[in-house]
PDB file of C-alpha atoms in Angstrom:
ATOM      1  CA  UNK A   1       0.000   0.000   0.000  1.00  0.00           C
ATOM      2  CA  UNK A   2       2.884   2.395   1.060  1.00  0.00           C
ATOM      3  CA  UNK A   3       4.426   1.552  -2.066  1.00  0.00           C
ATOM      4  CA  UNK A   4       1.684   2.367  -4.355  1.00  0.00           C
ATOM      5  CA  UNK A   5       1.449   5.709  -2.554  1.00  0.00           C
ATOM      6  CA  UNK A   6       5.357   6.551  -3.182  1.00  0.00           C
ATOM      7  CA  UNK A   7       5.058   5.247  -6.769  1.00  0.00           C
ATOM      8  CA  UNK A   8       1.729   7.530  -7.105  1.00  0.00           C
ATOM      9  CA  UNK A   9       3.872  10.433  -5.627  1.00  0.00           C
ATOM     10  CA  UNK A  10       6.992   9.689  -8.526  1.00  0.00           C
ATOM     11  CA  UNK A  11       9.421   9.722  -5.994  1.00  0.00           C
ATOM     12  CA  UNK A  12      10.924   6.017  -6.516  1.00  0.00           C
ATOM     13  CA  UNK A  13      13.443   5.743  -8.608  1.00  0.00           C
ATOM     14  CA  UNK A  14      12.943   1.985  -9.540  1.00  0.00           C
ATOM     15  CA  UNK A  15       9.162   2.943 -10.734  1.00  0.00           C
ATOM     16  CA  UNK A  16       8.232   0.816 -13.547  1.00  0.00           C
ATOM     17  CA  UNK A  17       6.474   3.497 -14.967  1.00  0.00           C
ATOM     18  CA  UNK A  18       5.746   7.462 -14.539  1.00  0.00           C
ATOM     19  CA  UNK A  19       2.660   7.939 -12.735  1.00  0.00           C
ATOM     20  CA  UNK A  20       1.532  10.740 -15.041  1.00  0.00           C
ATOM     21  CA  UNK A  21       2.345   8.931 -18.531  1.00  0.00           C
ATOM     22  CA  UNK A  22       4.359  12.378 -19.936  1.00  0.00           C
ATOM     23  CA  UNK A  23       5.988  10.336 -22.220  1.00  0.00           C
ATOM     24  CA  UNK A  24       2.679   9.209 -23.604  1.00  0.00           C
ATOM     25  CA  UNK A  25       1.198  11.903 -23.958  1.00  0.00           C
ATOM     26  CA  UNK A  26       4.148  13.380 -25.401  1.00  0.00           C
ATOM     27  CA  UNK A  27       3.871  10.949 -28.374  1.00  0.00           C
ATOM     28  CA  UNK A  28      -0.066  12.077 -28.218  1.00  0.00           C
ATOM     29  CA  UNK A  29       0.522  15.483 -29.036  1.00  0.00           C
ATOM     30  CA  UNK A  30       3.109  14.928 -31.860  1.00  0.00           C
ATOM     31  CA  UNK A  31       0.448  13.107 -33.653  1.00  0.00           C
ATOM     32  CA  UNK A  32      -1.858  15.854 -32.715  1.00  0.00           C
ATOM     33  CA  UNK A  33       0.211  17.771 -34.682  1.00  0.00           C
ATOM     34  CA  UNK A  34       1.180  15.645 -37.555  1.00  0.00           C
ATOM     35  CA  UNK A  35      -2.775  15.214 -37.918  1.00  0.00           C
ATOM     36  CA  UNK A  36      -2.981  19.226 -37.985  1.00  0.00           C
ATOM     37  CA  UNK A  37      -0.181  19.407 -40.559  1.00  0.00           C
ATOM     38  CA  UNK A  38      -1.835  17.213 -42.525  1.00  0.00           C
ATOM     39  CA  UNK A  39      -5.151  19.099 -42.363  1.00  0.00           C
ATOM     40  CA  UNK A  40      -3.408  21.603 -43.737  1.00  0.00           C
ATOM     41  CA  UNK A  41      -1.253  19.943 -46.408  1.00  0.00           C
ATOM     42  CA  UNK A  42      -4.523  18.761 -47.818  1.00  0.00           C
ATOM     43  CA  UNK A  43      -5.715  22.110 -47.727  1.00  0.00           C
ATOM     44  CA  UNK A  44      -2.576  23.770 -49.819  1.00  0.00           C
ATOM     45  CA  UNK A  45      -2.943  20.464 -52.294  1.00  0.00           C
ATOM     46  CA  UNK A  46      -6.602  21.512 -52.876  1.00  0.00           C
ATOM     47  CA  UNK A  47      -5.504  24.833 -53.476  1.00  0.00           C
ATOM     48  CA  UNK A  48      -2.993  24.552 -55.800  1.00  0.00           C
ATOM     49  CA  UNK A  49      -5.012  22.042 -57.942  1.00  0.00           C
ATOM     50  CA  UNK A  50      -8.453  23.830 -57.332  1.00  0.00           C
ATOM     51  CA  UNK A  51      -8.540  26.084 -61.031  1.00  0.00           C
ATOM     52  CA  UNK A  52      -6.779  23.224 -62.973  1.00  0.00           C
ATOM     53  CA  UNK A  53      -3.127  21.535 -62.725  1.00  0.00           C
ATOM     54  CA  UNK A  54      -0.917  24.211 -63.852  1.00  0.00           C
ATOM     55  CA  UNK A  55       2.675  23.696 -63.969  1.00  0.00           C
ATOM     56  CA  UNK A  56       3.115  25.901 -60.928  1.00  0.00           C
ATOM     57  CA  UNK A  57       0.838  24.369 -58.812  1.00  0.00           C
ATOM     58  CA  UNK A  58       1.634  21.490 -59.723  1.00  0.00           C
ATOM     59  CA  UNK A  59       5.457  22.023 -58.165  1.00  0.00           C
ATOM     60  CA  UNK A  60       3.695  24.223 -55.544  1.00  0.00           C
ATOM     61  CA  UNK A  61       1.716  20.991 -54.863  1.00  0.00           C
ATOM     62  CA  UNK A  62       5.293  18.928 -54.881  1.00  0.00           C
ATOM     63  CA  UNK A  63       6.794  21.348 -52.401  1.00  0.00           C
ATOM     64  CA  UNK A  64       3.844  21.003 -49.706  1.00  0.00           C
ATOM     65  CA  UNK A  65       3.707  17.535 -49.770  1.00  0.00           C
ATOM     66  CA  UNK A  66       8.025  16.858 -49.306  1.00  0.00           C
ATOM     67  CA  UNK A  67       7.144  19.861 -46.412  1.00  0.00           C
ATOM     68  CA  UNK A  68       4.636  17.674 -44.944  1.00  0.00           C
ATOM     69  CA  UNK A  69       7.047  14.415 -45.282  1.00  0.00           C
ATOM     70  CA  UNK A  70       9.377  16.153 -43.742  1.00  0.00           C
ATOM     71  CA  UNK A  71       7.080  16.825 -40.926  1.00  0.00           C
ATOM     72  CA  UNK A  72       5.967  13.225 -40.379  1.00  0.00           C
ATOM     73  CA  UNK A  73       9.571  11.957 -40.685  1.00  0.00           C
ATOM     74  CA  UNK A  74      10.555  14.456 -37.614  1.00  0.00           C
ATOM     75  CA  UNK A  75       7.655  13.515 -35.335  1.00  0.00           C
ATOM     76  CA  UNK A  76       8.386   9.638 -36.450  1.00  0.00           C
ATOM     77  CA  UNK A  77      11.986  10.100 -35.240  1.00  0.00           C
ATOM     78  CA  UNK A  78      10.493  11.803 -31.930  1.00  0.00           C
ATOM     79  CA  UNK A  79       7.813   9.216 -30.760  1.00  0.00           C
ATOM     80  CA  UNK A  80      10.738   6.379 -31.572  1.00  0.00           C
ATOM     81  CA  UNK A  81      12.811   8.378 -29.116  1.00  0.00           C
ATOM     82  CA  UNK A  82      10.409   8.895 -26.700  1.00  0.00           C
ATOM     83  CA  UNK A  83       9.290   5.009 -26.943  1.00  0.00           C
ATOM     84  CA  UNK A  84      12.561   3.368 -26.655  1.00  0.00           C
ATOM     85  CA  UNK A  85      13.712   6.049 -23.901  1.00  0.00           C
ATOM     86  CA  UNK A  86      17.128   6.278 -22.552  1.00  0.00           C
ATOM     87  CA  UNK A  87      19.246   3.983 -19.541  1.00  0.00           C
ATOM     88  CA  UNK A  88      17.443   1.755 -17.085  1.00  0.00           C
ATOM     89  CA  UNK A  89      14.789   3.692 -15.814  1.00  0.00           C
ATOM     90  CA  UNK A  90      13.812   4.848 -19.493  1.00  0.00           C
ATOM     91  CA  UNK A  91      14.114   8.510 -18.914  1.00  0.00           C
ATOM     92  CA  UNK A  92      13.385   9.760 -22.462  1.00  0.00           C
ATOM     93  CA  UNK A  93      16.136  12.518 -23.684  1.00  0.00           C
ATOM     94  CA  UNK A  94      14.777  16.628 -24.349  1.00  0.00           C
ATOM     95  CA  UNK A  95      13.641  16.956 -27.850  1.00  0.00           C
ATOM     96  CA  UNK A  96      16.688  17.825 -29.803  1.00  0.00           C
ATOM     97  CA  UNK A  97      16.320  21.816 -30.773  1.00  0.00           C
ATOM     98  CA  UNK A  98      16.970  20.707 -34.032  1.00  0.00           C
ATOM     99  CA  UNK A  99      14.371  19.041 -34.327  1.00  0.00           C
ATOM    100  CA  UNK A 100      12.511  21.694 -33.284  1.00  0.00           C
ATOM    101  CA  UNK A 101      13.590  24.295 -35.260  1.00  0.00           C
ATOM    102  CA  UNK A 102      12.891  21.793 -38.468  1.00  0.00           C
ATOM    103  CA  UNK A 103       9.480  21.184 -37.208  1.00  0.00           C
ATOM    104  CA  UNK A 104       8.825  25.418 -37.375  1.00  0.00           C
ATOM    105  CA  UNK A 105      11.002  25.474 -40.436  1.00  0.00           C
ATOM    106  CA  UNK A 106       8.391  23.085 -42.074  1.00  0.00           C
ATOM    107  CA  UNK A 107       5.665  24.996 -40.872  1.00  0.00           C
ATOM    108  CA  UNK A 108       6.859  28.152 -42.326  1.00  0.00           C
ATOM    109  CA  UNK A 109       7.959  27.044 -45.265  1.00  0.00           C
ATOM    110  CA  UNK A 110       4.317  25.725 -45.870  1.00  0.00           C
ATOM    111  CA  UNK A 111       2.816  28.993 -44.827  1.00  0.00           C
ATOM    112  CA  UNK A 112       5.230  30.545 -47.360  1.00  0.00           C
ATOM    113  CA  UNK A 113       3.503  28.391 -49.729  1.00  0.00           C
ATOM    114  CA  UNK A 114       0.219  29.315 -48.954  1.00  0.00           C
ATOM    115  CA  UNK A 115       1.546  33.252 -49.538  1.00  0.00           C
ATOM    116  CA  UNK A 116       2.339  32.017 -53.305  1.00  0.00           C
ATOM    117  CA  UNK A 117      -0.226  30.149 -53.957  1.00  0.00           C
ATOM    118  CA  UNK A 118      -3.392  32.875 -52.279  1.00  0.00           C
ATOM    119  CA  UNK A 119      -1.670  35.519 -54.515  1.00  0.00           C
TER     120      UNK A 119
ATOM    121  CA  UNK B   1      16.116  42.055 -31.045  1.00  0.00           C
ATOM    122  CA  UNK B   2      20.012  41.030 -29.771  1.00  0.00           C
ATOM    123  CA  UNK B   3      18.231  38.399 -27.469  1.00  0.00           C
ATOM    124  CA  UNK B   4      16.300  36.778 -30.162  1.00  0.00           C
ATOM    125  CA  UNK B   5      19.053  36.840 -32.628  1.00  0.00           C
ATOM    126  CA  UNK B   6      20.858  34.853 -29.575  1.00  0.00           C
ATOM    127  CA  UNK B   7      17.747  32.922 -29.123  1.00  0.00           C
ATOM    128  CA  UNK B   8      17.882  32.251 -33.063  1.00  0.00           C
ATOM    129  CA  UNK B   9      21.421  30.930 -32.723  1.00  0.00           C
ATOM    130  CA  UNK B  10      20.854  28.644 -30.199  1.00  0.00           C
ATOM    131  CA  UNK B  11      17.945  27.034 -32.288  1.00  0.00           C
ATOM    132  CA  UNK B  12      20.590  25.514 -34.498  1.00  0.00           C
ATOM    133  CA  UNK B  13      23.272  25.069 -31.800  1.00  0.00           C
ATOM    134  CA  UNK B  14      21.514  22.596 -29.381  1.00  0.00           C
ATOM    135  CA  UNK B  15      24.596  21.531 -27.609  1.00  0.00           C
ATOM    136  CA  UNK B  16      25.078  25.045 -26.255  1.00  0.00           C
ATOM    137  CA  UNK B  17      21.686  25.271 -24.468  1.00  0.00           C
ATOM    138  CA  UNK B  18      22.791  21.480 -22.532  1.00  0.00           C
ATOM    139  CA  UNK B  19      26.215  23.107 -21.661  1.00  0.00           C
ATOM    140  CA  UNK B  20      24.064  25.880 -18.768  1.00  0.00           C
ATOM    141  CA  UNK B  21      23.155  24.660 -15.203  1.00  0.00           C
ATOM    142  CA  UNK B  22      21.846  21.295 -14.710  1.00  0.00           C
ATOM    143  CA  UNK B  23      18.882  19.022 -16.297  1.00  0.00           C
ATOM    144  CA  UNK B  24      15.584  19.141 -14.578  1.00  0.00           C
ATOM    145  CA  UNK B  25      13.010  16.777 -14.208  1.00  0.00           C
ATOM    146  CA  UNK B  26      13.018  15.501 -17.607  1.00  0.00           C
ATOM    147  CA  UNK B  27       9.131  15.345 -17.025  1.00  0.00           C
ATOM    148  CA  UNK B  28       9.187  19.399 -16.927  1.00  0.00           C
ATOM    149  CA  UNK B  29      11.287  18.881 -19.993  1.00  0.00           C
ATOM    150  CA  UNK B  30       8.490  16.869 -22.002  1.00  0.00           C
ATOM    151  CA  UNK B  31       5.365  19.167 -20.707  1.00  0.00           C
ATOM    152  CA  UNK B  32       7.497  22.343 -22.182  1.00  0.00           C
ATOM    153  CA  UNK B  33       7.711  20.330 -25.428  1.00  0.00           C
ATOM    154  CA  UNK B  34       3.937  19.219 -25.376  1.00  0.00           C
ATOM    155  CA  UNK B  35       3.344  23.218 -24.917  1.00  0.00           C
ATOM    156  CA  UNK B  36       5.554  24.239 -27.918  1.00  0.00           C
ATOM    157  CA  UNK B  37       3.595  20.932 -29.905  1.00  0.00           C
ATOM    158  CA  UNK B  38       0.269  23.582 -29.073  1.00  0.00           C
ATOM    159  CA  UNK B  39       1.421  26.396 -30.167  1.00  0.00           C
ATOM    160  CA  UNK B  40       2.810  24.642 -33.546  1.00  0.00           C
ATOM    161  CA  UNK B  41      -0.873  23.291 -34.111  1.00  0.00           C
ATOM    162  CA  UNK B  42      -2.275  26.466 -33.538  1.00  0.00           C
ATOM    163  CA  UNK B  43       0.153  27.831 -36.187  1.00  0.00           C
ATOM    164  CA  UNK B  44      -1.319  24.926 -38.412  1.00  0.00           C
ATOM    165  CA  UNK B  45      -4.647  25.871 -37.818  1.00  0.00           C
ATOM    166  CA  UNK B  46      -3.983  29.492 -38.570  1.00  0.00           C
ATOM    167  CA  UNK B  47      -2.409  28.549 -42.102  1.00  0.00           C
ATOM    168  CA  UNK B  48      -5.133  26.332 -42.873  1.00  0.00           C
ATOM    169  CA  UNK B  49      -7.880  29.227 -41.823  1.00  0.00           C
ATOM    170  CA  UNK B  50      -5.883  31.166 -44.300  1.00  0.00           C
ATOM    171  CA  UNK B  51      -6.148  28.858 -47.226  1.00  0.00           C
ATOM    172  CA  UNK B  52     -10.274  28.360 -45.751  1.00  0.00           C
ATOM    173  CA  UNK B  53     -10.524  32.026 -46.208  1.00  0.00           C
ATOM    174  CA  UNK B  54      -8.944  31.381 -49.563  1.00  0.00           C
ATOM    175  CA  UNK B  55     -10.719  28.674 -50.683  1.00  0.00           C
ATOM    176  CA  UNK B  56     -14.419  28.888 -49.323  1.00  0.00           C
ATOM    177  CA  UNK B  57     -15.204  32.907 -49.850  1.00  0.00           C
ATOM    178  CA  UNK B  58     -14.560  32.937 -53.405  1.00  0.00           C
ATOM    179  CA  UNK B  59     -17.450  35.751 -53.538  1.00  0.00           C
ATOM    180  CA  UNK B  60     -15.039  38.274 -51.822  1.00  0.00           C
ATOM    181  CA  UNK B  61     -13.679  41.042 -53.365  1.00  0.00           C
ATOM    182  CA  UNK B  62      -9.711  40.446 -54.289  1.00  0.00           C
ATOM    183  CA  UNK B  63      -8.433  42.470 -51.726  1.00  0.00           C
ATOM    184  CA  UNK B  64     -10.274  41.163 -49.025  1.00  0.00           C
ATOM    185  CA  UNK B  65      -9.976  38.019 -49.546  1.00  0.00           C
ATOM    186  CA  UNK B  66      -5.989  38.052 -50.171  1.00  0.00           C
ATOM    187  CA  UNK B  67      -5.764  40.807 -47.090  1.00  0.00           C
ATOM    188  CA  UNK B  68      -7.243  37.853 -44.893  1.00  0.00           C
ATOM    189  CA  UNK B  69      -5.224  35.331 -46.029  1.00  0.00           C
ATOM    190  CA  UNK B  70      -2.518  36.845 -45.425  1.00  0.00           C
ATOM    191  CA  UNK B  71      -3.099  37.999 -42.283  1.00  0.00           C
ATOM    192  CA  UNK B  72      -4.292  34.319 -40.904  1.00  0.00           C
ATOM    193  CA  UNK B  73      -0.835  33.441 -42.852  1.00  0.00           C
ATOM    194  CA  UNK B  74       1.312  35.931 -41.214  1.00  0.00           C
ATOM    195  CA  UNK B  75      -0.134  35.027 -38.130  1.00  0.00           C
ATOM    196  CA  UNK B  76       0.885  31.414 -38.395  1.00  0.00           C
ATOM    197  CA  UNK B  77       4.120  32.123 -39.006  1.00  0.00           C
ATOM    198  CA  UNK B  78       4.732  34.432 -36.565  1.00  0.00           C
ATOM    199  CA  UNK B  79       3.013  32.290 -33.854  1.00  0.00           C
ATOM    200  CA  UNK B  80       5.292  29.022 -34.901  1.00  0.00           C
ATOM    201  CA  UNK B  81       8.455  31.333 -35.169  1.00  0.00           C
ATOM    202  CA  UNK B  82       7.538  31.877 -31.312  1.00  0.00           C
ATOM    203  CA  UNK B  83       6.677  28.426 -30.714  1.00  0.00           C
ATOM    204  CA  UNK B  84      10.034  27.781 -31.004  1.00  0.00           C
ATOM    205  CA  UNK B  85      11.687  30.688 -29.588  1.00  0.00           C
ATOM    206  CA  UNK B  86       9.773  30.336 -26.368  1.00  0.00           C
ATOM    207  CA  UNK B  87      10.506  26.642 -26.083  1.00  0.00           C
ATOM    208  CA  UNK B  88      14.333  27.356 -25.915  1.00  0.00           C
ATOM    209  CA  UNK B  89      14.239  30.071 -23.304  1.00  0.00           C
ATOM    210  CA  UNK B  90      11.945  27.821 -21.234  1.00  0.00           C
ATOM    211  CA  UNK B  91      13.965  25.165 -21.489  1.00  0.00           C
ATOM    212  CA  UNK B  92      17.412  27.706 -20.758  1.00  0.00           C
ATOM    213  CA  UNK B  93      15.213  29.052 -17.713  1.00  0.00           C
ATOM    214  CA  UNK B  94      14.482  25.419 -16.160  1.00  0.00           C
ATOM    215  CA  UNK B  95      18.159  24.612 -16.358  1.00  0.00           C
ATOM    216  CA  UNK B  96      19.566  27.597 -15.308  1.00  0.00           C
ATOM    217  CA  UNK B  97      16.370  27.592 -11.947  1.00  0.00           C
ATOM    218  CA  UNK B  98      15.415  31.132 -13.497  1.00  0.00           C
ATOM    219  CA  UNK B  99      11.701  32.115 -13.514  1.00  0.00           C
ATOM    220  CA  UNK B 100       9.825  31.121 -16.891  1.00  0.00           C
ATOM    221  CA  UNK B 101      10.188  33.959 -19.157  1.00  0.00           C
ATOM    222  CA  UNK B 102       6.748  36.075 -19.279  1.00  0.00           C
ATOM    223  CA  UNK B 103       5.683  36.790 -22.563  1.00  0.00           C
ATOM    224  CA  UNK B 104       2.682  39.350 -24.408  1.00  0.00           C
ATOM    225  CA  UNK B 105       2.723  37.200 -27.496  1.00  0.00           C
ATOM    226  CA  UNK B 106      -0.561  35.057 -26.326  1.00  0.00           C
ATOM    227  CA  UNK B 107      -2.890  38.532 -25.481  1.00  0.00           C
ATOM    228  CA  UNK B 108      -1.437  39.767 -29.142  1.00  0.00           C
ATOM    229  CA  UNK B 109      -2.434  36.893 -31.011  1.00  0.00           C
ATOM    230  CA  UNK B 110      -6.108  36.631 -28.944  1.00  0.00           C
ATOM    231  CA  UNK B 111      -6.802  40.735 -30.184  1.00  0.00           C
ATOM    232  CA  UNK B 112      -5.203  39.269 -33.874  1.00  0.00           C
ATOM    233  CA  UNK B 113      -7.538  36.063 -34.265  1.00  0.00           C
ATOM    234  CA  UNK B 114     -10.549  38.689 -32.717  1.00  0.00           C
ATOM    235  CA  UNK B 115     -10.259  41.078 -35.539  1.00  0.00           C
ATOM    236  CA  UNK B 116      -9.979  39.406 -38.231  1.00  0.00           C
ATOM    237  CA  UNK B 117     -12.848  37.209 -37.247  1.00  0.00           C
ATOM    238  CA  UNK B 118     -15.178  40.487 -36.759  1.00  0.00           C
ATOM    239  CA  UNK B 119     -13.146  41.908 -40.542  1.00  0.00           C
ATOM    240  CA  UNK B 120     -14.672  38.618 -41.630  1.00  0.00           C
ATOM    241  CA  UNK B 121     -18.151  38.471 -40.203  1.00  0.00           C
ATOM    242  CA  UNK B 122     -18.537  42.473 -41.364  1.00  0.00           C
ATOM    243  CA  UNK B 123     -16.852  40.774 -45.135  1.00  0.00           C
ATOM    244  CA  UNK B 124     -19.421  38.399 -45.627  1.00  0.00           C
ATOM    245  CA  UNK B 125     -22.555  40.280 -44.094  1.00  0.00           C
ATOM    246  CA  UNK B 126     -21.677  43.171 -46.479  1.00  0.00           C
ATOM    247  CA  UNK B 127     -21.254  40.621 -49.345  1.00  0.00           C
ATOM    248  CA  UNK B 128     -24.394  38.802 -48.536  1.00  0.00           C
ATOM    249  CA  UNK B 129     -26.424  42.483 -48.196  1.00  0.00           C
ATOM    250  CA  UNK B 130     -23.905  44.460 -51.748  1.00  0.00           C
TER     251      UNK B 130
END
């Protein structure tokens, strides 16, 4: 009983598992997010083909969907990380900036997209 | 400005922010990356209003519907830009045992995302009574 409480309370060391499941719903929200990207990688391909396939849109098109790869391939790499964890006790590691900043750098480039392809 | 250009810097130089103070709880660690993960959906959601404003109020004038767009656009990138920019000095705070940084940037966005929805409800009533 005292040991349930002190695993409840995340103080032990040798728990199995984290009470609160962080790295769970850690790999929740990055497909959260993938789903939103793709939402609106859908959206840009529907744009760019919506008043026939031109051969701008159609790269436009190209460009949105190796963005959104790109995406998926980043939060793939993540939830692998955060799955296998690190050392004994399966501490995952802090999301590598980089992968951060290529996560945004996606995100922008695809909202630079948009830009061309509204205009 | 020189902060974020530091800030900017240390986006691409992740073994610099791991050299200051010590780890925390790497639990800490994941809830400031599930926060960042909310404000990059939000910026997904903002780019995808702005092709929605594109694609499904075709009865617009030009300008309108472009000036919309682009705002909803702008907006997205500004608020992933910050998604990531906030994430880092979080995460520098936590190691270092500073205070999290404060920041305007949600109240800004709320009075952005406010107009333009009452730009587009005043749009499309005008359109529907023109």
């Amino acid at each position: 009983m005292t040991d349930g409480a002190a695993d409840r309370a995340g103080g032990g060391a040798d728990a199995g598992r984290d009470p609160g499941l962080q790295p769970e719903r850690t790999r929740l929200a990055w497909r959260r997010t993938t789903l939103s990207s793709t939402v609106a990688a859908v959206l840009a391909v529907r744009t760019a083909l919506h008043g026939g396939a031109t051969a701008a849109g159609i790269v436009v098109c190209a460009l949105c969907c190796a963005l959104w790869l790109g995406f998926l391939r980043v939060a793939h790499l993540r939830i692998r990380t955060l799955e296998s964890g690190a050392g004994p006790a399966r501490v995952p590691p802090v999301l590598a900036v980089r992968q951060a900043a290529v996560a945004v750098l996606c995100t922008v480039a695809l909202a630079v997209c948009a830009a061309v392809l509204v205009f | 400005m020189i902060d974020f250009v530091r800030n900017v810097r240390l986006w691409f130089a992740p073994e610099e922010v791991r050299r200051e103070g010590h780890t925390p709880d790497y639990r800490f660690s994941l809830a400031n990356e599930r926060t960042f993960l909310a404000w990059l959906r939000t910026a997904l959601a903002l780019i995808g209003g702005g092709f929605a404003v594109d694609q499904f109020l075709p009865h617009l004038r030009w300008a309108w519907r472009i000036g919309l767009a682009l705002a909803l656009l702008a907006a997205g990138v500004l608020c992933s830009l910050r998604a990531v920019n906030h994430w880092v000095r979080c995460e520098r705070a936590m190691r270092r045992g500073e205070d999290l940084p404060a920041s305007r940037f949600p109240a800004l966005l709320s009075i952005v995302v406010a107009v333009v929805a009452v730009a587009m409800v005043v749009v499309v009533l005008a359109g529907w009574a023109g």
